[in-house]
Amino acid sequence: MRRYTGVSGVSLLAALTCIACQTSDGFADGQKGETSKLAISASVEGSGTRADDEDYYKHNQFIKDRSVIRVVNTVNYATPDFTDGAGYYEYIYTTEGIAWEDDLPNFMPLKAGTGFGDPERVDENGGFDWDMIVPTSNAFIFEAACYPMKYQHFDRITTDQSSEENFWSADLLLAHTRKSLSERYELLKLKFWHVFSMIRVELKLPIAAADEDSGFPEGSDDNRTVQKITLSGMYVTYTTRYAESIVNYGRRTVVGSSDGGRQDISMYRLPGKDAITEEGGQRYLNCMFAAIVPTQQIRTQETLLELDINTIVGFDSETMGNQIVEKKTYVFQPSVPIDMTQGNITVLRLTTDSETSSTLLLSAEVEPWDESYTDIDLTPQPAASE
């Protein structure tokens, strides 16, 4: 097999068997190699280090051997079809079949009919052929979808996001790009965007002293004070506005739809975020939960959150000083409008009142999720000597 040199820190789509002219950009304008067969290759800075990044839950990296993208060349402004078995080309982020000298994971053509864990998933003869790509008017138009943890398209998010697997599986990334007719065989960049929204709950509970007969216990790893948080009454299906005109490399508008009704979503407890802090002699338990949902309006005077929290309800009469702890469900109903913005994180900072079982909003704000997921470049790559 012919060996190719990689470019560190840059995502490339390279011709597997292409001989190019040695120009400043690696390929002459309009120059075609021996073959127009293409395969996706991507190098994401920092891949494989998400465990060391306290914000890894933001999904800003592809996942080796799991992330799959589906790419469609749309014609006459047609709506792309990413449903299973439709007319897309599929690529998986892997080191299998890689011949780049740095051996970093890249997107390689995924063999049709294979599944997660199959030892031979890469189809080195698969992928796009520039000679088969059809233009619309004066441009080649591409739409792409990335599924970070799934091999298949989904039209509704999972409602159980309590595990890392399910939480990451709820994410969806889309890309749109177009190239002029003169740019056939040249660089084609895909920029993926988060198209849903994230809701993050930061809960801060005062820890009761050992002689108090109400309040919140400190808990332990085996019996956590905050058992779970549920996001209530959310739209779980979504609509993508492909008829909308957007700029090149822009983000598609995706909004929640009522097709799937309103569902409850079990939120993901962010690992490593539980902490005990102290302020003015009072100790506090802090924890964070998150969920990914299609962007939608947050309703006021309706239950948005249900929080199952172990609560001290008195003393055991037979064992002096032994606190009785029971699980109680607290609810949060926004009394003021709270924003949710596509591709951003709505952060709710809450505390609770142990006597009234009410939840108090300390603050709410919208933070950037990430401007874009990463870039993927599609370009013929100059061949190295064999």
Short mmCIF file of C-alpha atoms in Angstrom, two decimals, residues 1-378:
data_model
loop_
_atom_site.label_atom_id
_atom_site.label_comp_id
_atom_site.label_asym_id
_atom_site.label_seq_id
_atom_site.Cartn_x
_atom_site.Cartn_y
_atom_site.Cartn_z
CA MET A 1 0.00 0.00 0.00
CA ARG A 2 1.25 3.51 -0.77
CA ARG A 3 2.12 5.44 2.38
CA TYR A 4 1.09 9.04 3.00
CA THR A 5 2.44 11.68 5.32
CA GLY A 6 0.07 13.26 7.83
CA VAL A 7 -0.24 16.87 8.94
CA SER A 8 -0.11 17.22 12.72
CA GLY A 9 -3.12 18.93 14.32
CA VAL A 10 -5.08 19.23 11.04
CA SER A 11 -8.06 17.14 9.96
CA LEU A 12 -7.77 15.91 6.39
CA LEU A 13 -9.81 13.99 3.84
CA ALA A 14 -7.17 12.37 1.63
CA ALA A 15 -7.08 10.43 -1.61
CA LEU A 16 -5.91 6.94 -0.81
CA THR A 17 -4.15 6.39 -4.12
CA CYS A 18 -3.51 9.87 -5.47
CA ILE A 19 -0.35 11.39 -6.95
CA ALA A 20 -0.42 15.21 -6.75
CA CYS A 21 1.73 18.02 -8.06
CA GLN A 22 3.99 19.45 -5.37
CA THR A 23 2.53 22.95 -5.04
CA SER A 24 2.33 25.29 -2.07
CA ASP A 25 -1.06 23.92 -1.06
CA GLY A 26 -0.19 20.33 -1.97
CA PHE A 27 -2.47 20.19 -5.00
CA ALA A 28 -2.63 22.30 -8.15
CA ASP A 29 -5.86 24.13 -8.96
CA GLY A 30 -8.15 21.71 -10.74
CA GLN A 31 -5.41 19.10 -10.81
CA LYS A 32 -6.73 15.54 -10.67
CA GLY A 33 -4.69 12.61 -9.41
CA GLU A 34 -4.64 9.06 -10.69
CA THR A 35 -7.96 8.43 -9.00
CA SER A 36 -10.72 10.57 -7.58
CA LYS A 37 -11.53 8.10 -4.82
CA LEU A 38 -11.56 9.81 -1.43
CA ALA A 39 -11.51 8.72 2.22
CA ILE A 40 -12.01 10.83 5.31
CA SER A 41 -9.13 11.48 7.67
CA ALA A 42 -9.18 13.65 10.80
CA SER A 43 -6.68 14.52 13.49
CA VAL A 44 -8.19 16.10 16.57
CA GLU A 45 -5.82 17.89 18.89
CA GLY A 46 -5.85 16.30 22.33
CA SER A 47 -7.80 13.17 21.41
CA GLY A 48 -7.75 10.48 24.04
CA THR A 49 -7.15 12.88 26.94
CA ARG A 50 -10.72 13.72 27.86
CA ALA A 51 -10.35 12.08 31.30
CA ASP A 52 -7.84 14.80 32.18
CA ASP A 53 -10.14 17.60 31.08
CA GLU A 54 -12.66 18.67 33.71
CA ASP A 55 -15.00 19.85 30.95
CA TYR A 56 -14.83 16.66 28.88
CA TYR A 57 -18.61 16.25 29.21
CA LYS A 58 -18.99 19.07 26.68
CA HIS A 59 -18.24 16.54 23.91
CA ASN A 60 -15.62 18.60 22.15
CA GLN A 61 -13.70 15.62 20.84
CA PHE A 62 -14.50 12.68 18.61
CA ILE A 63 -14.53 9.30 20.31
CA LYS A 64 -12.15 6.70 18.89
CA ASP A 65 -13.91 3.67 17.39
CA ARG A 66 -17.32 5.15 18.22
CA SER A 67 -17.88 8.48 16.46
CA VAL A 68 -19.50 8.06 13.05
CA ILE A 69 -20.28 10.71 10.45
CA ARG A 70 -22.71 10.41 7.56
CA VAL A 71 -22.04 12.68 4.57
CA VAL A 72 -24.52 13.48 1.78
CA ASN A 73 -23.97 15.37 -1.45
CA THR A 74 -27.30 17.19 -1.77
CA VAL A 75 -28.57 18.15 -5.22
CA ASN A 76 -31.01 20.94 -6.08
CA TYR A 77 -31.29 21.91 -2.40
CA ALA A 78 -32.79 18.57 -1.46
CA THR A 79 -33.13 17.62 2.20
CA PRO A 80 -30.42 15.13 3.18
CA ASP A 81 -31.57 11.75 4.41
CA PHE A 82 -29.45 10.40 7.27
CA THR A 83 -31.82 7.59 8.20
CA ASP A 84 -30.36 4.09 8.21
CA GLY A 85 -29.78 2.73 4.72
CA ALA A 86 -30.29 6.05 2.90
CA GLY A 87 -27.94 7.55 0.29
CA TYR A 88 -25.07 8.70 2.48
CA TYR A 89 -21.42 7.75 2.85
CA GLU A 90 -20.40 6.72 6.34
CA TYR A 91 -17.05 7.13 8.10
CA ILE A 92 -15.80 6.03 11.52
CA TYR A 93 -13.17 7.69 13.70
CA THR A 94 -10.53 5.01 14.13
CA THR A 95 -6.89 4.02 13.69
CA GLU A 96 -7.85 0.96 11.67
CA GLY A 97 -6.52 1.13 8.12
CA ILE A 98 -4.49 4.26 8.94
CA ALA A 99 -1.23 4.72 7.07
CA TRP A 100 -0.39 8.20 8.31
CA GLU A 101 3.00 8.40 9.92
CA ASP A 102 1.65 9.84 13.18
CA ASP A 103 -0.93 6.99 13.39
CA LEU A 104 -3.50 9.29 15.03
CA PRO A 105 -7.20 8.38 14.70
CA ASN A 106 -8.86 9.55 11.51
CA PHE A 107 -12.21 9.18 9.79
CA MET A 108 -12.13 6.15 7.51
CA PRO A 109 -14.90 4.71 5.29
CA LEU A 110 -17.14 2.39 7.30
CA LYS A 111 -17.98 -0.91 5.68
CA ALA A 112 -21.70 -1.32 5.12
CA GLY A 113 -23.40 -3.78 7.47
CA THR A 114 -20.72 -3.71 10.14
CA GLY A 115 -21.43 -2.86 13.75
CA PHE A 116 -19.63 -1.65 16.83
CA GLY A 117 -16.86 -4.07 17.75
CA ASP A 118 -16.53 -5.69 14.32
CA PRO A 119 -12.79 -6.27 13.74
CA GLU A 120 -12.91 -5.26 10.07
CA ARG A 121 -15.02 -2.12 9.92
CA VAL A 122 -12.91 -0.09 7.48
CA ASP A 123 -13.64 -0.21 3.74
CA GLU A 124 -10.50 1.20 2.12
CA ASN A 125 -12.26 1.27 -1.26
CA GLY A 126 -15.31 3.04 0.11
CA GLY A 127 -16.20 6.69 0.46
CA PHE A 128 -16.82 9.51 -2.00
CA ASP A 129 -15.65 9.61 -5.59
CA TRP A 130 -15.37 13.20 -6.81
CA ASP A 131 -16.40 12.12 -10.31
CA MET A 132 -19.75 10.95 -8.93
CA ILE A 133 -20.47 14.14 -6.96
CA VAL A 134 -23.24 16.21 -8.55
CA PRO A 135 -23.29 20.02 -8.35
CA THR A 136 -26.27 22.27 -7.79
CA SER A 137 -26.09 25.38 -9.95
CA ASN A 138 -22.49 26.55 -9.53
CA ALA A 139 -21.53 24.69 -6.36
CA PHE A 140 -21.08 21.28 -4.78
CA ILE A 141 -23.18 21.12 -1.60
CA PHE A 142 -22.55 18.75 1.29
CA GLU A 143 -24.48 18.09 4.49
CA ALA A 144 -23.10 15.87 7.25
CA ALA A 145 -24.21 14.48 10.60
CA CYS A 146 -22.01 13.17 13.40
CA TYR A 147 -23.19 10.66 16.00
CA PRO A 148 -20.53 10.62 18.75
CA MET A 149 -21.59 7.32 20.34
CA LYS A 150 -23.98 5.70 17.89
CA TYR A 151 -23.81 3.85 14.61
CA GLN A 152 -27.30 4.88 13.63
CA HIS A 153 -29.45 7.93 13.02
CA PHE A 154 -31.96 8.92 15.70
CA ASP A 155 -34.96 11.21 15.44
CA ARG A 156 -35.45 11.57 19.20
CA ILE A 157 -33.03 11.85 22.09
CA THR A 158 -32.78 9.18 24.74
CA THR A 159 -34.76 9.94 27.89
CA ASP A 160 -32.42 8.01 30.19
CA GLN A 161 -29.23 10.06 30.15
CA SER A 162 -28.13 8.96 33.62
CA SER A 163 -25.16 6.98 32.24
CA GLU A 164 -22.21 8.37 30.32
CA GLU A 165 -23.03 6.12 27.36
CA ASN A 166 -26.58 7.44 27.07
CA PHE A 167 -25.64 11.03 27.80
CA TRP A 168 -23.07 11.14 25.01
CA SER A 169 -25.47 9.30 22.71
CA ALA A 170 -27.93 12.20 22.94
CA ASP A 171 -25.50 14.56 21.21
CA LEU A 172 -25.88 15.42 17.51
CA LEU A 173 -23.55 17.49 15.34
CA LEU A 174 -24.28 18.83 11.87
CA ALA A 175 -22.13 20.39 9.17
CA HIS A 176 -22.90 22.31 5.97
CA THR A 177 -20.44 23.31 3.25
CA ARG A 178 -20.38 24.14 -0.42
CA LYS A 179 -17.57 24.49 -2.94
CA SER A 180 -17.52 26.16 -6.35
CA LEU A 181 -17.22 24.09 -9.52
CA SER A 182 -13.61 25.22 -9.95
CA GLU A 183 -12.76 23.63 -6.58
CA ARG A 184 -13.53 20.06 -7.58
CA TYR A 185 -10.76 17.74 -6.30
CA GLU A 186 -9.60 20.45 -3.89
CA LEU A 187 -9.97 21.19 -0.18
CA LEU A 188 -13.45 20.65 1.20
CA LYS A 189 -13.86 21.54 4.86
CA LEU A 190 -16.64 20.32 7.15
CA LYS A 191 -17.18 22.22 10.38
CA PHE A 192 -19.43 20.42 12.85
CA TRP A 193 -21.67 22.31 15.26
CA HIS A 194 -23.60 21.28 18.34
CA VAL A 195 -27.22 21.65 17.24
CA PHE A 196 -28.99 20.81 20.50
CA SER A 197 -28.79 22.61 23.85
CA MET A 198 -27.48 21.45 27.21
CA ILE A 199 -29.03 22.11 30.60
CA ARG A 200 -26.64 21.94 33.55
CA VAL A 201 -27.85 21.99 37.15
CA GLU A 202 -25.41 23.08 39.86
CA LEU A 203 -26.89 22.20 43.24
CA LYS A 204 -25.58 23.60 46.52
CA LEU A 205 -27.00 22.15 49.76
CA PRO A 206 -26.17 23.22 53.33
CA ILE A 207 -24.99 20.19 55.35
CA ALA A 208 -26.74 19.79 58.68
CA ALA A 209 -24.73 19.42 61.90
CA ALA A 210 -24.81 16.07 63.73
CA ASP A 211 -27.24 17.41 66.37
CA GLU A 212 -29.79 18.84 63.92
CA ASP A 213 -33.07 17.02 63.32
CA SER A 214 -33.67 18.46 59.84
CA GLY A 215 -31.65 19.45 56.81
CA PHE A 216 -29.32 17.50 54.57
CA PRO A 217 -26.78 14.82 55.50
CA GLU A 218 -23.30 14.82 54.03
CA GLY A 219 -23.88 11.40 52.49
CA SER A 220 -21.23 9.08 51.11
CA ASP A 221 -20.13 7.52 47.83
CA ASP A 222 -22.34 4.52 48.58
CA ASN A 223 -25.36 6.57 49.65
CA ARG A 224 -25.28 9.98 47.99
CA THR A 225 -27.42 12.75 49.37
CA VAL A 226 -28.61 13.80 45.90
CA GLN A 227 -29.97 10.59 44.43
CA LYS A 228 -31.03 11.84 41.00
CA ILE A 229 -32.37 14.84 39.11
CA THR A 230 -35.05 14.57 36.43
CA LEU A 231 -35.70 17.13 33.70
CA SER A 232 -39.48 17.24 33.31
CA GLY A 233 -41.80 17.73 30.36
CA MET A 234 -39.27 18.29 27.56
CA TYR A 235 -39.66 17.84 23.83
CA VAL A 236 -37.44 14.94 22.77
CA THR A 237 -37.96 15.00 18.98
CA TYR A 238 -36.54 17.69 16.72
CA THR A 239 -36.84 19.42 13.34
CA THR A 240 -33.94 20.59 11.18
CA ARG A 241 -34.64 23.59 8.96
CA TYR A 242 -32.89 22.53 5.77
CA ALA A 243 -34.97 24.95 3.66
CA GLU A 244 -33.27 27.79 5.49
CA SER A 245 -30.37 29.50 3.70
CA ILE A 246 -27.21 29.64 5.82
CA VAL A 247 -23.63 30.80 5.26
CA ASN A 248 -20.95 28.37 4.22
CA TYR A 249 -19.74 26.34 7.23
CA GLY A 250 -22.71 27.69 9.19
CA ARG A 251 -24.84 25.94 11.77
CA ARG A 252 -28.21 24.50 10.82
CA THR A 253 -31.18 25.60 12.91
CA VAL A 254 -32.56 22.65 14.87
CA VAL A 255 -35.53 23.04 17.23
CA GLY A 256 -37.55 20.74 19.45
CA SER A 257 -40.84 19.49 18.05
CA SER A 258 -44.05 18.29 19.63
CA ASP A 259 -44.12 15.08 17.53
CA GLY A 260 -42.88 12.95 20.42
CA GLY A 261 -44.87 14.73 23.11
CA ARG A 262 -43.30 15.87 26.36
CA GLN A 263 -41.08 13.39 28.19
CA ASP A 264 -39.06 13.28 31.41
CA ILE A 265 -35.27 12.96 31.10
CA SER A 266 -33.01 11.41 33.73
CA MET A 267 -29.97 13.71 33.96
CA TYR A 268 -26.32 12.65 33.99
CA ARG A 269 -24.33 13.18 37.19
CA LEU A 270 -21.08 14.82 36.09
CA PRO A 271 -18.22 12.72 37.50
CA GLY A 272 -15.69 14.46 39.68
CA LYS A 273 -17.97 17.43 40.32
CA ASP A 274 -19.23 16.41 43.79
CA ALA A 275 -17.45 18.53 46.39
CA ILE A 276 -17.71 19.78 49.98
CA THR A 277 -17.06 23.49 50.50
CA GLU A 278 -17.21 25.77 53.54
CA GLU A 279 -18.34 29.37 53.79
CA GLY A 280 -18.61 31.32 57.02
CA GLY A 281 -18.51 28.17 59.12
CA GLN A 282 -21.29 26.46 57.11
CA ARG A 283 -20.42 23.36 55.08
CA TYR A 284 -22.06 22.80 51.71
CA LEU A 285 -22.51 19.80 49.42
CA ASN A 286 -22.07 20.68 45.73
CA CYS A 287 -22.92 18.52 42.73
CA MET A 288 -23.68 18.93 39.02
CA PHE A 289 -26.03 17.20 36.60
CA ALA A 290 -26.51 17.71 32.86
CA ALA A 291 -28.77 16.68 29.99
CA ILE A 292 -28.79 17.32 26.24
CA VAL A 293 -32.12 18.33 24.68
CA PRO A 294 -33.43 19.90 21.47
CA THR A 295 -33.66 23.67 21.90
CA GLN A 296 -37.10 24.73 23.14
CA GLN A 297 -38.86 27.24 25.33
CA ILE A 298 -38.63 26.67 29.07
CA ARG A 299 -42.10 27.09 30.48
CA THR A 300 -42.75 29.17 33.58
CA GLN A 301 -45.02 27.97 36.39
CA GLU A 302 -44.50 24.39 35.19
CA THR A 303 -42.26 21.79 36.82
CA LEU A 304 -38.86 21.83 35.12
CA LEU A 305 -36.89 19.72 37.61
CA GLU A 306 -37.59 16.97 40.10
CA LEU A 307 -34.79 16.37 42.60
CA ASP A 308 -34.66 13.21 44.73
CA ILE A 309 -32.64 14.16 47.82
CA ASN A 310 -31.96 12.33 51.08
CA THR A 311 -33.25 14.58 53.84
CA ILE A 312 -33.04 14.47 57.65
CA VAL A 313 -36.59 14.25 59.02
CA GLY A 314 -35.94 13.80 62.77
CA PHE A 315 -34.21 11.62 65.36
CA ASP A 316 -34.64 7.93 66.04
CA SER A 317 -36.42 7.77 69.40
CA GLU A 318 -34.73 4.48 70.26
CA THR A 319 -31.23 5.59 69.37
CA MET A 320 -30.41 8.96 70.85
CA GLY A 321 -28.75 11.33 68.40
CA ASN A 322 -29.27 9.05 65.39
CA GLN A 323 -30.74 11.09 62.53
CA ILE A 324 -33.55 9.62 60.46
CA VAL A 325 -32.96 10.14 56.74
CA GLU A 326 -35.64 9.74 54.08
CA LYS A 327 -35.68 10.42 50.36
CA LYS A 328 -37.80 13.43 49.48
CA THR A 329 -38.66 14.79 46.04
CA TYR A 330 -38.18 18.51 45.53
CA VAL A 331 -39.50 20.36 42.48
CA PHE A 332 -38.35 23.47 40.67
CA GLN A 333 -40.85 25.57 38.74
CA PRO A 334 -39.37 28.67 37.10
CA SER A 335 -41.27 31.84 37.99
CA VAL A 336 -39.31 33.94 35.49
CA PRO A 337 -38.33 33.20 31.88
CA ILE A 338 -35.09 31.22 31.47
CA ASP A 339 -33.24 31.20 28.16
CA MET A 340 -32.23 28.15 26.18
CA THR A 341 -30.03 28.78 23.14
CA GLN A 342 -28.96 26.33 20.44
CA GLY A 343 -25.37 25.21 20.91
CA ASN A 344 -25.18 26.74 24.38
CA ILE A 345 -25.49 25.56 27.98
CA THR A 346 -28.25 26.85 30.24
CA VAL A 347 -26.77 26.81 33.74
CA LEU A 348 -29.17 26.70 36.70
CA ARG A 349 -27.65 27.24 40.14
CA LEU A 350 -30.03 25.95 42.82
CA THR A 351 -30.37 25.29 46.51
CA THR A 352 -33.27 23.82 48.49
CA ASP A 353 -35.28 24.47 51.63
CA SER A 354 -35.35 21.30 53.75
CA GLU A 355 -38.47 22.39 55.65
CA THR A 356 -40.74 23.31 52.74
CA SER A 357 -39.29 20.94 50.11
CA SER A 358 -39.02 23.91 47.76
CA THR A 359 -36.16 24.60 45.39
CA LEU A 360 -34.67 28.08 45.19
CA LEU A 361 -32.99 29.52 42.10
CA LEU A 362 -29.73 31.23 42.99
CA SER A 363 -28.88 32.27 39.43
CA ALA A 364 -29.37 31.32 35.79
CA GLU A 365 -27.24 32.09 32.78
CA VAL A 366 -26.39 30.85 29.30
CA GLU A 367 -22.78 29.84 28.70
CA PRO A 368 -21.08 28.89 25.42
CA TRP A 369 -21.00 25.14 24.84
CA ASP A 370 -18.40 25.31 22.11
CA GLU A 371 -18.32 27.34 18.94
CA SER A 372 -17.81 24.26 16.83
CA TYR A 373 -16.95 20.64 17.45
CA THR A 374 -13.92 20.45 15.19
CA ASP A 375 -12.98 20.94 11.58
CA ILE A 376 -12.71 18.12 9.09
CA ASP A 377 -10.85 18.88 5.89
CA LEU A 378 -11.43 16.91 2.73
#
